[in-house]
Coordinates of N, CA and C in Angstrom, one line a residue:
M246 N -6.2 41.4 -19.7 CA -6.6 43.1 -18.7 C -7.3 43.2 -17.8
A247 N -6.9 44.0 -16.9 CA -7.6 43.9 -15.1 C -8.8 45.5 -15.5
E248 N -9.5 45.0 -14.6 CA -10.9 45.7 -14.7 C -10.0 47.6 -14.1
R249 N -10.5 48.3 -14.4 CA -9.6 49.3 -13.9 C -10.4 50.0 -13.0
Y250 N -10.0 50.4 -11.6 CA -11.3 51.1 -10.6 C -10.5 52.0 -10.2
S251 N -12.0 52.7 -9.9 CA -11.4 53.7 -9.4 C -11.9 54.1 -7.9
S252 N -11.3 55.1 -7.1 CA -11.8 55.3 -6.0 C -10.9 56.6 -4.6
R253 N -11.5 56.7 -3.7 CA -11.2 57.6 -3.0 C -9.7 57.0 -1.5
V254 N -10.0 55.3 -1.7 CA -9.9 55.2 -1.3 C -7.8 54.5 -0.7
T255 N -7.3 54.9 -0.2 CA -5.7 54.8 -0.6 C -5.4 53.4 0.2
G256 N -4.4 52.9 -0.9 CA -4.1 51.5 -0.3 C -5.4 50.4 -1.0
C257 N -6.3 50.6 -1.0 CA -7.1 49.6 -1.3 C -7.1 48.8 -2.8
F258 N -7.2 50.4 -3.8 CA -7.7 49.2 -5.1 C -6.9 50.1 -6.3
S259 N -5.7 48.8 -6.9 CA -4.6 49.8 -7.9 C -5.1 50.2 -8.9
R260 N -4.7 51.6 -9.5 CA -4.8 52.1 -11.1 C -5.0 51.2 -11.9
S261 N -3.0 50.8 -11.8 CA -3.1 49.5 -12.8 C -3.4 49.4 -13.6
T262 N -3.2 48.9 -15.0 CA -4.2 48.1 -16.0 C -3.4 46.6 -16.0
T263 N -2.5 46.5 -15.3 CA -1.7 45.4 -15.2 C -2.0 44.4 -14.3
M264 N -2.2 43.6 -14.0 CA -2.5 42.2 -12.5 C -1.4 41.3 -12.9
F265 N -1.4 40.3 -11.7 CA -1.3 39.3 -12.3 C -1.0 38.0 -11.1
H266 N -2.2 37.2 -12.0 CA -2.7 36.2 -11.5 C -1.8 34.6 -10.4
D267 N -2.5 34.9 -9.7 CA -1.6 34.0 -8.6 C -2.2 32.5 -9.5
P268 N -1.2 31.7 -10.0 CA -1.3 30.2 -10.3 C -1.7 29.3 -9.3
V269 N -1.3 29.2 -7.7 CA -1.4 28.9 -7.0 C -2.2 29.1 -6.3
D270 N -3.3 29.8 -6.4 CA -3.5 30.3 -5.7 C -5.2 29.4 -4.1
G271 N -5.1 27.9 -4.8 CA -5.9 27.2 -4.2 C -4.5 26.2 -3.0
D272 N -3.4 26.2 -3.6 CA -2.5 25.3 -2.4 C -1.3 26.5 -2.5
Y273 N -2.5 27.9 -1.7 CA -1.2 28.8 -1.2 C -0.5 28.8 -0.1
E274 N 0.9 29.2 -0.1 CA 1.6 29.3 1.2 C 2.6 30.2 1.1
P275 N 2.2 31.4 2.6 CA 2.9 31.9 2.2 C 4.4 32.3 2.3
L276 N 4.6 33.7 1.5 CA 5.6 34.3 1.0 C 7.1 34.5 2.4
T277 N 8.0 33.5 1.8 CA 8.9 33.9 3.8 C 10.3 34.7 2.8
T278 N 9.8 35.3 2.0 CA 11.1 36.4 1.3 C 10.7 38.0 1.6
Y279 N 9.6 38.3 2.3 CA 9.5 39.7 2.5 C 10.4 39.7 3.9
F280 N 10.7 39.0 4.7 CA 11.0 39.4 5.7 C 12.5 37.8 6.6
P281 N 12.9 37.7 5.7 CA 14.0 37.4 5.6 C 14.2 36.7 7.8
D282 N 14.7 38.0 8.5 CA 15.0 37.5 10.4 C 14.2 38.5 10.9
E283 N 12.7 38.2 10.6 CA 11.5 38.9 11.3 C 12.1 38.7 12.6
E284 N 12.3 38.8 13.1 CA 12.4 39.2 15.0 C 13.7 39.6 15.5
V285 N 14.6 40.5 13.8 CA 16.1 41.5 13.7 C 15.9 42.4 13.5
F286 N 14.8 42.7 11.9 CA 14.5 43.1 11.0 C 13.7 44.0 11.7
F287 N 12.7 43.2 13.0 CA 11.1 44.5 13.5 C 11.3 44.7 14.6
A288 N 13.1 44.8 15.0 CA 13.3 44.8 16.5 C 13.1 46.7 16.6
G289 N 12.2 46.7 17.4 CA 11.7 48.6 18.3 C 10.4 48.9 17.1
E290 N 9.8 48.6 16.6 CA 9.0 48.6 15.3 C 8.0 48.3 16.2
D291 N 6.9 49.1 16.3 CA 5.8 48.7 16.7 C 4.7 49.6 16.2
I292 N 3.7 49.0 15.1 CA 3.1 49.5 14.2 C 2.0 50.1 14.6
A293 N 1.3 49.3 16.5 CA 0.4 50.1 16.5 C 0.4 51.0 17.8
E294 N 1.9 51.0 17.6 CA 1.7 52.3 19.2 C 2.5 53.8 17.1
S295 N 2.8 53.6 16.4 CA 3.3 54.9 15.5 C 2.7 55.0 14.8
Y296 N 1.5 54.0 13.9 CA 0.4 54.6 14.0 C -1.1 56.1 14.5
P297 N -0.7 57.2 14.4 CA -1.7 58.2 14.9 C -3.3 57.9 15.3
G298 N -4.0 56.5 13.5 CA -5.6 56.3 13.7 C -5.8 56.0 14.4
W299 N -6.7 54.9 13.3 CA -7.4 53.9 14.2 C -6.9 52.8 13.4
R300 N -6.8 51.6 14.0 CA -5.6 50.3 13.1 C -6.6 49.2 13.5
I301 N -6.0 48.3 12.6 CA -7.2 46.3 13.5 C -5.7 45.5 13.1
F302 N -5.8 44.8 13.6 CA -4.8 43.8 13.6 C -4.7 42.0 13.3
F303 N -6.2 41.7 12.5 CA -6.8 40.6 12.1 C -6.1 39.2 11.9
D304 N -6.2 37.6 12.3 CA -6.2 36.8 12.1 C -6.6 35.9 11.7
G305 N -7.0 34.7 11.0 CA -7.1 33.3 11.3 C -7.0 32.7 11.3
A306 N -7.3 31.4 12.1 CA -6.9 29.8 12.8 C -7.3 28.5 12.3
T307 N -7.1 28.1 11.6 CA -7.1 26.6 11.4 C -7.4 25.5 12.2
N308 N -6.8 24.8 12.9 CA -7.2 23.6 13.6 C -7.6 22.4 14.1
F309 N -7.1 21.2 12.8 CA -8.1 19.7 12.6 C -9.4 20.1 12.6
K310 N -9.7 20.7 11.6 CA -11.2 20.6 11.2 C -12.5 21.6 12.0
R311 N -11.1 22.9 12.9 CA -11.6 23.6 13.6 C -11.2 24.9 13.5
V312 N -12.1 26.1 13.3 CA -11.9 27.7 13.0 C -12.8 28.4 13.0
G313 N -10.9 29.6 13.7 CA -11.4 30.8 14.1 C -11.1 32.2 13.6
I314 N -11.2 33.3 14.6 CA -11.2 34.5 14.0 C -10.8 35.6 14.8
G315 N -10.0 36.2 14.4 CA -9.8 37.1 15.8 C -9.5 38.4 14.8
A316 N -10.0 39.8 16.1 CA -9.6 40.6 15.1 C -9.5 42.0 16.7
V317 N -8.9 42.8 16.2 CA -8.4 43.7 17.7 C -8.0 44.4 16.8
P318 N -8.7 45.8 16.9 CA -8.9 47.0 17.1 C -8.9 48.1 18.0
I319 N -8.0 49.1 17.6 CA -7.2 49.8 17.9 C -7.3 51.2 18.2
S320 N -7.4 52.5 19.2 CA -7.9 52.8 19.0 C -6.9 54.3 18.3
E321 N -7.3 55.9 18.5 CA -6.1 56.8 18.6 C -5.3 56.7 20.3
S322 N -6.0 56.1 21.0 CA -5.5 57.0 22.3 C -4.7 55.0 22.1
G323 N -5.1 54.1 22.0 CA -4.6 53.0 22.1 C -5.5 52.2 23.4
Q324 N -7.0 52.5 23.4 CA -7.3 51.2 23.8 C -7.8 50.1 22.8
H325 N -7.3 48.9 23.6 CA -7.6 48.3 22.7 C -8.9 46.7 23.0
Y326 N -9.5 46.7 21.3 CA -10.8 45.9 22.1 C -10.8 44.7 21.3
P327 N -10.3 43.7 21.5 CA -9.9 42.3 20.5 C -11.3 41.7 21.4
T328 N -12.1 41.5 19.6 CA -12.4 40.4 19.8 C -12.1 38.4 18.7
S329 N -13.0 37.8 19.1 CA -12.5 36.7 18.5 C -13.6 36.4 18.2
T330 N -14.3 35.1 16.6 CA -15.9 34.7 16.5 C -14.9 32.9 16.1
K331 N -15.9 32.0 16.6 CA -15.7 30.7 16.1 C -17.1 30.5 15.2
I332 N -15.8 29.3 14.3 CA -16.5 29.4 12.8 C -16.9 28.1 12.5
R333 N -18.5 28.1 12.2 CA -18.4 26.3 12.3 C -19.0 26.1 10.7
F334 N -18.9 26.8 10.0 CA -18.8 26.2 8.2 C -17.2 25.7 8.2
P335 N -17.2 25.1 7.4 CA -15.9 24.1 6.5 C -15.4 25.4 5.7
C336 N -13.7 25.4 5.9 CA -13.6 27.5 5.9 C -12.0 26.2 5.4
T337 N -11.2 27.3 4.4 CA -9.9 27.4 4.4 C -9.3 28.3 4.9
N338 N -8.1 27.7 5.1 CA -7.1 29.1 5.8 C -7.2 30.4 5.2
N339 N -7.4 30.3 3.6 CA -7.4 31.9 3.0 C -9.0 32.1 3.5
I340 N -9.7 30.9 3.3 CA -11.4 32.0 4.1 C -11.4 31.9 4.9
A341 N -10.4 31.6 6.1 CA -10.8 31.8 7.4 C -9.7 33.5 7.4
E342 N -8.7 33.9 6.9 CA -8.1 35.3 6.9 C -9.4 36.0 6.2
Y343 N -10.1 35.6 5.1 CA -11.2 36.8 4.2 C -12.0 36.8 5.5
E344 N -11.9 36.2 6.1 CA -14.0 36.5 7.2 C -12.8 37.3 8.3
A345 N -11.6 37.0 8.7 CA -10.9 37.5 9.8 C -10.9 39.5 9.6
C346 N -9.9 39.0 8.4 CA -10.0 40.8 8.3 C -12.2 41.3 7.8
N347 N -12.5 41.0 7.3 CA -14.2 41.2 6.7 C -14.6 41.9 8.4
F348 N -14.8 40.8 9.3 CA -15.2 40.1 10.7 C -14.8 42.4 11.5
G349 N -13.1 42.2 10.7 CA -12.7 43.1 12.1 C -12.6 44.8 11.2
I350 N -13.4 44.5 9.4 CA -13.6 46.1 9.3 C -15.2 46.0 9.2
R351 N -15.5 45.7 9.2 CA -17.3 45.4 9.9 C -16.9 46.0 11.6
M352 N -16.3 45.8 11.5 CA -16.9 46.7 13.3 C -16.4 48.1 12.8
A353 N -15.1 48.0 12.4 CA -15.0 49.9 12.1 C -15.6 51.0 11.6
V354 N -16.3 49.6 10.8 CA -18.0 50.9 9.8 C -18.9 50.8 11.4
D355 N -18.5 49.9 11.3 CA -19.9 50.2 12.7 C -19.4 51.0 13.5
K356 N -18.4 51.3 14.2 CA -18.2 52.6 14.7 C -17.9 53.7 14.3
N357 N -18.1 54.1 13.1 CA -18.0 54.7 12.4 C -17.1 55.6 12.3
I358 N -15.7 54.5 12.3 CA -14.7 55.5 11.5 C -14.0 55.4 9.6
K359 N -13.7 55.9 10.2 CA -13.4 56.8 8.5 C -11.9 56.6 7.9
E360 N -10.5 56.5 9.2 CA -9.8 55.9 9.0 C -9.7 55.3 9.4
L361 N -8.3 53.7 8.6 CA -8.3 52.8 9.4 C -6.7 52.1 8.6
L362 N -5.9 51.5 9.5 CA -5.2 50.9 8.7 C -5.3 49.7 9.7
V363 N -5.4 48.7 8.4 CA -6.1 47.0 9.0 C -4.4 46.4 8.6
I364 N -4.3 45.1 9.1 CA -2.8 45.0 9.6 C -2.6 43.4 9.9
G365 N -2.1 43.2 8.9 CA -2.6 41.6 8.8 C -1.4 40.7 8.1
D366 N -1.3 39.3 8.6 CA 0.3 38.3 8.3 C -0.1 37.4 7.0
F367 N -1.0 38.7 6.6 CA -1.9 37.3 5.4 C -1.5 38.1 3.8
D368 N -0.6 37.2 3.4 CA 0.2 38.6 2.3 C -0.5 37.8 0.7
L369 N -1.2 37.3 1.3 CA -2.3 36.7 -0.2 C -3.5 38.0 -0.6
L370 N -3.7 38.1 0.7 CA -5.2 39.1 1.5 C -4.6 40.5 0.5
I371 N -3.8 41.0 1.2 CA -3.1 41.9 1.0 C -2.6 42.0 -0.3
H372 N -2.2 41.9 -1.0 CA -2.1 42.0 -2.2 C -2.8 42.3 -4.1
Q373 N -4.3 40.7 -2.8 CA -5.0 41.1 -4.1 C -6.6 42.0 -3.9
V374 N -6.5 42.7 -2.8 CA -7.3 43.3 -1.8 C -7.0 44.8 -2.7
Q375 N -4.8 45.2 -2.5 CA -4.9 46.2 -3.1 C -4.4 46.4 -5.2
G376 N -4.5 45.2 -5.4 CA -5.7 45.3 -6.8 C -3.4 44.6 -7.6
E377 N -2.5 44.1 -6.6 CA -1.1 43.0 -7.4 C -1.5 42.4 -8.1
W378 N -2.4 41.6 -6.9 CA -2.9 40.1 -7.8 C -4.6 39.9 -7.5
S379 N -4.5 39.4 -8.3 CA -6.2 39.1 -8.6 C -6.3 37.1 -8.5
T380 N -7.5 36.6 -8.8 CA -7.8 35.2 -8.7 C -9.0 34.7 -9.2
K381 N -9.1 33.6 -9.4 CA -9.8 33.4 -10.5 C -11.0 32.0 -9.4
N382 N -10.4 31.8 -8.0 CA -10.8 30.8 -6.9 C -11.9 31.8 -6.3
V383 N -13.9 30.9 -7.2 CA -14.7 31.0 -6.8 C -15.0 31.1 -5.5
K384 N -14.4 30.6 -4.8 CA -14.2 30.4 -3.5 C -14.4 31.8 -2.5
I385 N -12.9 32.2 -3.3 CA -12.3 34.0 -2.8 C -13.1 34.8 -3.5
L386 N -13.5 34.9 -4.4 CA -13.8 36.0 -4.9 C -14.9 36.6 -4.4
P387 N -16.6 35.7 -4.3 CA -17.0 37.0 -3.1 C -16.5 37.5 -1.7
Y388 N -15.9 36.8 -1.1 CA -14.8 37.5 -0.2 C -14.1 38.8 -0.8
L389 N -13.2 38.5 -1.1 CA -12.9 40.3 -2.3 C -13.6 41.1 -2.4
H390 N -15.3 40.9 -3.0 CA -15.9 41.5 -3.5 C -16.6 42.6 -2.5
Y391 N -17.1 41.5 -1.9 CA -17.0 42.1 -0.1 C -16.2 42.9 0.3
L392 N -15.2 42.2 0.7 CA -14.3 43.3 1.5 C -14.0 44.7 0.5
K393 N -14.1 44.9 -0.3 CA -14.2 46.5 -1.4 C -14.8 47.1 -1.3
E394 N -16.1 46.5 -0.7 CA -17.2 47.0 -1.2 C -17.7 47.4 0.3
L395 N -16.8 47.4 1.1 CA -16.8 48.1 2.8 C -15.6 48.7 3.1
C396 N -14.3 48.6 2.3 CA -13.3 49.9 1.7 C -14.0 51.1 1.6
R397 N -14.9 51.2 0.1 CA -15.8 52.1 -0.4 C -16.3 53.3 1.0
K398 N -16.6 52.3 2.1 CA -17.0 52.8 3.6 C -16.2 54.1 4.5
F399 N -15.3 54.3 3.9 CA -13.6 54.4 4.7 C -13.3 56.0 3.5
M400 N -13.2 56.9 4.2 CA -12.1 58.3 3.4 C -11.0 58.1 2.9
K401 N -10.6 56.6 4.0 CA -8.3 56.4 3.9 C -8.9 55.2 4.3
I402 N -8.5 54.3 3.9 CA -8.8 53.0 4.1 C -6.5 52.3 3.8
E403 N -5.2 51.2 4.2 CA -4.7 50.9 4.2 C -4.5 50.2 4.4
F404 N -3.8 48.7 4.3 CA -3.3 47.4 4.5 C -2.0 47.4 4.7
K405 N -1.6 47.2 5.2 CA 0.0 46.9 6.2 C 0.4 45.5 6.3
H406 N 1.2 44.7 5.5 CA 1.2 43.3 5.5 C 2.7 43.4 6.6
I407 N 2.5 41.9 7.9 CA 3.2 42.1 8.4 C 3.7 40.6 9.2
P408 N 4.7 40.2 9.3 CA 5.7 39.2 9.6 C 4.5 38.1 11.2
S409 N 4.0 37.4 11.3 CA 3.2 36.6 11.9 C 3.6 37.1 13.1
I410 N 4.9 37.2 13.8 CA 5.5 37.6 14.7 C 4.9 39.2 15.2
Q411 N 4.7 39.7 14.8 CA 4.2 41.3 14.8 C 2.3 40.7 15.5
N412 N 2.4 40.1 14.9 CA 0.2 39.9 15.2 C -0.1 38.7 16.2
K413 N 1.2 38.5 16.8 CA 0.4 37.4 18.0 C -1.2 37.3 18.6
F414 N -1.1 38.7 19.1 CA -2.4 38.9 19.5 C -3.7 39.2 19.1
A415 N -3.7 38.5 17.8 CA -4.8 38.3 16.9 C -4.9 37.3 16.6
N416 N -3.0 36.2 16.6 CA -3.4 35.0 16.7 C -3.9 34.1 17.2
A417 N -3.7 34.8 18.7 CA -4.4 34.0 20.0 C -5.8 34.0 20.2
L418 N -5.7 35.5 19.4 CA -7.6 35.3 19.5 C -8.3 34.4 18.6
A419 N -8.3 34.1 17.6 CA -8.3 33.4 16.0 C -8.0 31.4 17.1
T420 N -6.7 31.7 17.3 CA -7.3 29.4 17.9 C -7.0 30.0 19.2
L421 N -7.9 30.7 20.2 CA -8.4 30.3 21.0 C -10.3 30.1 20.7
S422 N -10.7 31.1 19.9 CA -12.3 30.2 19.2 C -12.3 29.8 18.2
S423 N -11.0 29.3 17.6 CA -11.2 27.7 17.1 C -11.0 26.8 17.9
M424 N -10.5 26.6 19.1 CA -10.7 25.6 20.1 C -12.1 25.6 20.8
I425 N -12.5 26.0 20.5 CA -13.7 26.1 22.1 C -14.7 24.9 21.6
Q426 N -15.1 24.2 22.6 CA -15.8 23.2 22.4 C -17.4 22.6 22.6
H427 N -17.4 23.8 22.4 CA -19.4 24.4 22.8 C -20.3 24.4 21.4
P428 N -20.5 23.3 20.5 CA -20.4 24.0 19.2 C -22.7 24.4 19.5
D429 N -23.5 24.5 20.2 CA -24.9 25.1 20.3 C -24.7 25.8 21.3
K430 N -23.5 26.4 22.3 CA -23.5 27.6 22.6 C -22.8 28.7 21.4
N431 N -24.1 30.2 21.6 CA -23.7 30.9 20.5 C -22.6 32.1 21.0
Y432 N -22.5 32.6 22.2 CA -22.3 33.2 22.5 C -21.4 32.8 24.2
I433 N -20.3 33.3 23.7 CA -18.9 32.8 25.4 C -18.7 34.7 26.3
D434 N -18.7 34.8 27.6 CA -18.4 36.1 28.3 C -17.1 35.4 27.7
P435 N -17.2 38.0 27.6 CA -15.3 37.7 27.4 C -14.8 37.5 28.5
I436 N -13.2 37.3 27.9 CA -12.0 37.3 28.8 C -11.5 38.2 29.4
K437 N -11.4 38.6 30.9 CA -11.2 39.3 31.7 C -9.5 39.5 31.2
V438 N -9.0 41.0 31.5 CA -7.3 40.6 31.3 C -7.4 41.7 31.8
E439 N -7.0 41.6 33.3 CA -6.3 42.5 34.0 C -4.6 42.6 33.5
I440 N -4.2 43.9 34.5 CA -2.9 44.7 34.7 C -2.7 44.1 36.1
R441 N -1.7 43.8 35.7 CA -0.9 43.8 38.0 C 0.1 43.8 37.7
D442 N 0.9 44.2 38.6 CA 1.9 45.0 38.8 C 2.6 44.6 40.1
Q443 N 2.1 43.8 41.1 CA 2.8 43.5 42.2 C 1.8 41.0 41.9
H444 N 2.8 41.0 43.0 CA 2.9 39.3 43.3 C 1.2 38.7 44.0
S445 N 0.8 37.9 43.5 CA -0.2 36.9 43.8 C -0.5 37.4 45.3
Y446 N 0.5 36.9 46.0 CA 0.4 37.0 47.1 C 0.2 38.3 48.0
C447 N 0.3 39.8 47.1 CA 0.8 40.4 48.0 C -1.3 41.5 47.7
F448 N -2.1 40.7 47.3 CA -3.2 40.8 47.7 C -4.3 40.7 48.4
H449 N -2.7 39.1 49.3 CA -3.9 38.4 50.3 C -3.8 39.0 51.7
V450 N -4.8 39.2 52.6 CA -4.9 39.3 53.5 C -5.7 39.2 54.5
D451 N -5.2 38.4 55.1 CA -5.7 38.0 56.0 C -6.9 38.6 56.9
E452 N -8.1 38.5 57.2 CA -8.5 39.1 57.9 C -8.2 38.9 59.5
E453 N -8.8 39.8 60.2 CA -8.3 40.3 61.6 C -9.7 38.5 62.8
P454 N -9.1 38.4 63.2 CA -9.7 37.8 63.9 C -10.9 38.9 65.5
D455 N -10.1 39.5 65.1 CA -11.4 40.6 66.4 C -11.7 41.7 65.9
G456 N -11.8 41.4 64.4 CA -13.1 42.5 63.5 C -12.5 43.7 63.0
K457 N -10.9 43.5 63.7 CA -10.2 45.3 63.5 C -10.1 45.8 62.5
P458 N -9.7 46.1 62.1 CA -9.2 46.2 60.3 C -7.4 46.0 60.8
W459 N -7.0 45.8 59.4 CA -6.2 44.9 59.3 C -4.9 46.1 60.2
Y460 N -4.6 46.9 59.6 CA -3.8 47.9 60.2 C -4.1 48.3 61.1
H461 N -4.7 48.0 62.2 CA -5.0 48.0 63.7 C -3.8 47.9 64.6
D462 N -3.4 47.0 64.1 CA -1.9 46.7 65.3 C -1.0 47.6 64.9
I463 N -0.8 47.9 64.0 CA 0.5 49.0 63.2 C 0.3 50.2 64.1
R464 N -0.8 50.5 63.7 CA -1.1 52.1 64.3 C -1.3 52.2 65.4
K465 N -1.7 50.9 66.4 CA -0.9 50.5 68.4 C 0.3 51.3 67.9
F466 N 1.1 50.2 67.5 CA 2.5 49.9 67.7 C 2.9 51.7 67.6
L467 N 2.8 52.1 66.4 CA 3.3 53.5 65.9 C 3.1 54.4 67.4
A468 N 1.9 54.4 67.8 CA 1.3 54.7 68.2 C 2.3 54.7 69.7
T469 N 2.1 53.7 70.0 CA 3.3 53.7 71.6 C 4.7 53.7 71.5
R470 N 5.6 54.8 70.1 CA 6.7 55.0 69.8 C 6.5 56.4 69.8
E471 N 5.4 57.1 69.8 CA 5.7 58.8 69.8 C 6.0 58.8 71.3

């Protein structure tokens, strides 16, 4: 019989007295039955745009014994705050996902956000934090307990499972940080992402040899046409 939880947090704790134990927690593989055709089923749906409050996408990546996590908090106005971290201790894929989720929620706590939608493609974590599944994995339990403690800092917090195709930004951040080859560097300058609406050659203007502005000849030509 599972322990009964009581909280104001929405979608975080289950009040049901029946919980299901995942028999293969250690060798877990994500379920594929939720989204039979991800690209078609989710066509036209953009969670980041439809939710009115703060939301956070998170993801973890493990590659050749390297681990990275990424989180993308998005404000009510749509401002993105992408962040990634390289993990330098032994870490399974399950733990990487919990690290990423806790990392993102911790950012929201630091920003004093009180209502939050947490979005990820790791269904095991989503089911466990909502109380639908439980685990006896001694490596996962501390993460789960810490995550629930973080949830209590919000007036309202919800969790939503999405397919990986809807979580590409957070996945790209996690993958990028996992590939970093600088083990002795504690910080790497942020990546600057610009929005460009013109081709690169449109920004190239040669300096005039006479020192006059580029439009001098055009203005002179127009003056002769008057």
